Amino acid sequence: MRKRWSAILLALNVVAGLTVTGGGAIPASADEANPAAHQGPSLGRDGRSLLYPKGWYPGYRTSEGQFLHDFSYAGYRRGEVPIPSVNKHRGINVTKSPYRADPTGRTDSTRAIQQAIDDAAARGGGVVYLPKGTYRVTPQEGKDFALNINSSGVVLKGDGQLQTHIYNAQENMKQKDIIRVGGGDWKRTSTLSKLRKTVSEPTVLLPVESTDGFQVDDFVVITFETTEGFLKEHGMQNKWASRLGKVEPIFYRQIVAVDSKAKTLTLDIPTRYPLKLRDDITITKTEASNHGGGPGGLLHRERRELEAGARRR
């Protein structure tokens, strides 16, 4: 799943015009050559999405089987509990000694803020407070992120979106993060199982070949192989040809129930995409993830955005 799917959560990065090794270019399908050819109207006469008509209800589908994905689990702890209130003044103020981050944005504050984050993590968690101002950051040499919150219980706190700004000074941010929460790629264990049968509809119940080694509260990553059938189904034989044979993550979930007799794993959040045996669906246990931390009350701004804003002023 490359290192992350922003969010989660999770879109494929594609490269156009490439060939498959040993096979030459794959002819484009009709769908790929004209992607709009089979797309019907998306809005009704009243301007509403046909996927969200008046009288919409959870599980609603159009006559073609289209539906809105369920994002109700997004957010802090799946959106099931309120975001906790934290006292920013009891945390680490990055503008104070020994950090002395620059709130004017004239000098780089990456190392200062990262040191404050690391110190909070070493204490078992806490608030890293960025007072009103603009803080310039940039990915350091050899890193694909500017700031990293890699421990639970660490909160990066500002004075609000109109007050505290994090200004990313690097223009080329392909495959990079301004703030990364967690260690990047999931740390997979040797515990895994294959899907036992195709699951076409959104579900929390996965039929697997074996439940051995899986327990309630385990975190798992669900992956698929980019097969020729997958590419053909999406009409992307050329544009995604470079991904043929690659194993990609599609979902990251937590197990809430294990039924060894029925050989099923129950997930905390429904799947949002068909899982087909054709694509070698694999469920792999990972080490526990970082949770209960992250940024709040901040506005991330790219260099181009700030420069455009300066010109408008």
JSON list of N, CA and C in Angstrom, two decimals, residues 200-227:
[
{"chain": "A", "resi": 200, "resn": "SER", "atom": "N", "xyz": [-18.07, -9.60, -2.51]},
{"chain": "A", "resi": 200, "resn": "SER", "atom": "CA", "xyz": [-18.40, -8.55, -3.48]},
{"chain": "A", "resi": 200, "resn": "SER", "atom": "C", "xyz": [-19.00, -7.30, -2.87]},
{"chain": "A", "resi": 201, "resn": "GLU", "atom": "N", "xyz": [-19.59, -7.42, -1.69]},
{"chain": "A", "resi": 201, "resn": "GLU", "atom": "CA", "xyz": [-20.30, -6.30, -1.08]},
{"chain": "A", "resi": 201, "resn": "GLU", "atom": "C", "xyz": [-19.54, -5.79, 0.14]},
{"chain": "A", "resi": 202, "resn": "PRO", "atom": "N", "xyz": [-19.76, -4.52, 0.53]},
{"chain": "A", "resi": 202, "resn": "PRO", "atom": "CA", "xyz": [-19.15, -4.02, 1.77]},
{"chain": "A", "resi": 202, "resn": "PRO", "atom": "C", "xyz": [-19.54, -4.91, 2.94]},
{"chain": "A", "resi": 203, "resn": "THR", "atom": "N", "xyz": [-18.58, -5.27, 3.77]},
{"chain": "A", "resi": 203, "resn": "THR", "atom": "CA", "xyz": [-18.83, -6.20, 4.87]},
{"chain": "A", "resi": 203, "resn": "THR", "atom": "C", "xyz": [-17.77, -6.06, 5.94]},
{"chain": "A", "resi": 204, "resn": "VAL", "atom": "N", "xyz": [-18.09, -6.53, 7.15]},
{"chain": "A", "resi": 204, "resn": "VAL", "atom": "CA", "xyz": [-17.09, -6.62, 8.21]},
{"chain": "A", "resi": 204, "resn": "VAL", "atom": "C", "xyz": [-16.68, -8.07, 8.44]},
{"chain": "A", "resi": 205, "resn": "LEU", "atom": "N", "xyz": [-17.34, -9.00, 7.74]},
{"chain": "A", "resi": 205, "resn": "LEU", "atom": "CA", "xyz": [-17.10, -10.43, 7.95]},
{"chain": "A", "resi": 205, "resn": "LEU", "atom": "C", "xyz": [-16.29, -11.00, 6.78]},
{"chain": "A", "resi": 206, "resn": "LEU", "atom": "N", "xyz": [-15.09, -11.48, 7.09]},
{"chain": "A", "resi": 206, "resn": "LEU", "atom": "CA", "xyz": [-14.21, -12.04, 6.06]},
{"chain": "A", "resi": 206, "resn": "LEU", "atom": "C", "xyz": [-14.08, -13.55, 6.22]},
{"chain": "A", "resi": 207, "resn": "PRO", "atom": "N", "xyz": [-14.46, -14.32, 5.20]},
{"chain": "A", "resi": 207, "resn": "PRO", "atom": "CA", "xyz": [-14.23, -15.77, 5.23]},
{"chain": "A", "resi": 207, "resn": "PRO", "atom": "C", "xyz": [-12.78, -16.05, 4.85]},
{"chain": "A", "resi": 208, "resn": "VAL", "atom": "N", "xyz": [-12.04, -16.69, 5.72]},
{"chain": "A", "resi": 208, "resn": "VAL", "atom": "CA", "xyz": [-10.61, -16.92, 5.49]},
{"chain": "A", "resi": 208, "resn": "VAL", "atom": "C", "xyz": [-10.29, -18.41, 5.50]},
{"chain": "A", "resi": 209, "resn": "GLU", "atom": "N", "xyz": [-9.12, -18.74, 4.98]},
{"chain": "A", "resi": 209, "resn": "GLU", "atom": "CA", "xyz": [-8.71, -20.15, 4.96]},
{"chain": "A", "resi": 209, "resn": "GLU", "atom": "C", "xyz": [-8.38, -20.66, 6.35]},
{"chain": "A", "resi": 210, "resn": "SER", "atom": "N", "xyz": [-7.84, -19.77, 7.20]},
{"chain": "A", "resi": 210, "resn": "SER", "atom": "CA", "xyz": [-7.49, -20.16, 8.56]},
{"chain": "A", "resi": 210, "resn": "SER", "atom": "C", "xyz": [-7.49, -18.94, 9.47]},
{"chain": "A", "resi": 211, "resn": "THR", "atom": "N", "xyz": [-7.91, -19.15, 10.72]},
{"chain": "A", "resi": 211, "resn": "THR", "atom": "CA", "xyz": [-7.88, -18.07, 11.71]},
{"chain": "A", "resi": 211, "resn": "THR", "atom": "C", "xyz": [-6.71, -18.23, 12.68]},
{"chain": "A", "resi": 212, "resn": "ASP", "atom": "N", "xyz": [-5.86, -19.21, 12.44]},
{"chain": "A", "resi": 212, "resn": "ASP", "atom": "CA", "xyz": [-4.75, -19.49, 13.35]},
{"chain": "A", "resi": 212, "resn": "ASP", "atom": "C", "xyz": [-3.86, -18.26, 13.51]},
{"chain": "A", "resi": 213, "resn": "GLY", "atom": "N", "xyz": [-3.60, -17.92, 14.77]},
{"chain": "A", "resi": 213, "resn": "GLY", "atom": "CA", "xyz": [-2.70, -16.81, 15.06]},
{"chain": "A", "resi": 213, "resn": "GLY", "atom": "C", "xyz": [-3.38, -15.46, 15.18]},
{"chain": "A", "resi": 214, "resn": "PHE", "atom": "N", "xyz": [-4.63, -15.36, 14.75]},
{"chain": "A", "resi": 214, "resn": "PHE", "atom": "CA", "xyz": [-5.35, -14.08, 14.84]},
{"chain": "A", "resi": 214, "resn": "PHE", "atom": "C", "xyz": [-6.13, -14.01, 16.15]},
{"chain": "A", "resi": 215, "resn": "GLN", "atom": "N", "xyz": [-6.15, -12.82, 16.74]},
{"chain": "A", "resi": 215, "resn": "GLN", "atom": "CA", "xyz": [-6.87, -12.61, 17.99]},
{"chain": "A", "resi": 215, "resn": "GLN", "atom": "C", "xyz": [-7.63, -11.29, 17.93]},
{"chain": "A", "resi": 216, "resn": "VAL", "atom": "N", "xyz": [-8.63, -11.17, 18.81]},
{"chain": "A", "resi": 216, "resn": "VAL", "atom": "CA", "xyz": [-9.37, -9.92, 18.92]},
{"chain": "A", "resi": 216, "resn": "VAL", "atom": "C", "xyz": [-8.40, -8.79, 19.28]},
{"chain": "A", "resi": 217, "resn": "ASP", "atom": "N", "xyz": [-8.58, -7.65, 18.67]},
{"chain": "A", "resi": 217, "resn": "ASP", "atom": "CA", "xyz": [-7.78, -6.43, 18.83]},
{"chain": "A", "resi": 217, "resn": "ASP", "atom": "C", "xyz": [-6.53, -6.41, 17.95]},
{"chain": "A", "resi": 218, "resn": "ASP", "atom": "N", "xyz": [-6.26, -7.50, 17.21]},
{"chain": "A", "resi": 218, "resn": "ASP", "atom": "CA", "xyz": [-5.14, -7.48, 16.27]},
{"chain": "A", "resi": 218, "resn": "ASP", "atom": "C", "xyz": [-5.41, -6.47, 15.16]},
{"chain": "A", "resi": 219, "resn": "PHE", "atom": "N", "xyz": [-4.37, -5.79, 14.70]},
{"chain": "A", "resi": 219, "resn": "PHE", "atom": "CA", "xyz": [-4.45, -4.94, 13.52]},
{"chain": "A", "resi": 219, "resn": "PHE", "atom": "C", "xyz": [-4.02, -5.77, 12.31]},
{"chain": "A", "resi": 220, "resn": "VAL", "atom": "N", "xyz": [-4.72, -5.59, 11.19]},
{"chain": "A", "resi": 220, "resn": "VAL", "atom": "CA", "xyz": [-4.39, -6.35, 9.99]},
{"chain": "A", "resi": 220, "resn": "VAL", "atom": "C", "xyz": [-4.38, -5.43, 8.77]},
{"chain": "A", "resi": 221, "resn": "VAL", "atom": "N", "xyz": [-3.53, -5.76, 7.81]},
{"chain": "A", "resi": 221, "resn": "VAL", "atom": "CA", "xyz": [-3.54, -5.08, 6.53]},
{"chain": "A", "resi": 221, "resn": "VAL", "atom": "C", "xyz": [-4.04, -6.09, 5.50]},
{"chain": "A", "resi": 222, "resn": "ILE", "atom": "N", "xyz": [-4.96, -5.66, 4.66]},
{"chain": "A", "resi": 222, "resn": "ILE", "atom": "CA", "xyz": [-5.54, -6.51, 3.62]},
{"chain": "A", "resi": 222, "resn": "ILE", "atom": "C", "xyz": [-4.95, -6.08, 2.29]},
{"chain": "A", "resi": 223, "resn": "THR", "atom": "N", "xyz": [-4.33, -7.00, 1.59]},
{"chain": "A", "resi": 223, "resn": "THR", "atom": "CA", "xyz": [-3.64, -6.68, 0.35]},
{"chain": "A", "resi": 223, "resn": "THR", "atom": "C", "xyz": [-4.23, -7.45, -0.83]},
{"chain": "A", "resi": 224, "resn": "PHE", "atom": "N", "xyz": [-3.97, -6.94, -2.03]},
{"chain": "A", "resi": 224, "resn": "PHE", "atom": "CA", "xyz": [-4.37, -7.63, -3.25]},
{"chain": "A", "resi": 224, "resn": "PHE", "atom": "C", "xyz": [-3.23, -7.57, -4.25]},
{"chain": "A", "resi": 225, "resn": "GLU", "atom": "N", "xyz": [-3.22, -8.50, -5.19]},
{"chain": "A", "resi": 225, "resn": "GLU", "atom": "CA", "xyz": [-2.24, -8.47, -6.27]},
{"chain": "A", "resi": 225, "resn": "GLU", "atom": "C", "xyz": [-2.87, -7.81, -7.49]},
{"chain": "A", "resi": 226, "resn": "THR", "atom": "N", "xyz": [-2.12, -6.93, -8.13]},
{"chain": "A", "resi": 226, "resn": "THR", "atom": "CA", "xyz": [-2.60, -6.27, -9.34]},
{"chain": "A", "resi": 226, "resn": "THR", "atom": "C", "xyz": [-2.49, -7.27, -10.49]},
{"chain": "A", "resi": 227, "resn": "THR", "atom": "N", "xyz": [-3.59, -7.94, -10.78]},
{"chain": "A", "resi": 227, "resn": "THR", "atom": "CA", "xyz": [-3.61, -8.97, -11.82]},
{"chain": "A", "resi": 227, "resn": "THR", "atom": "C", "xyz": [-4.09, -8.39, -13.15]}
]
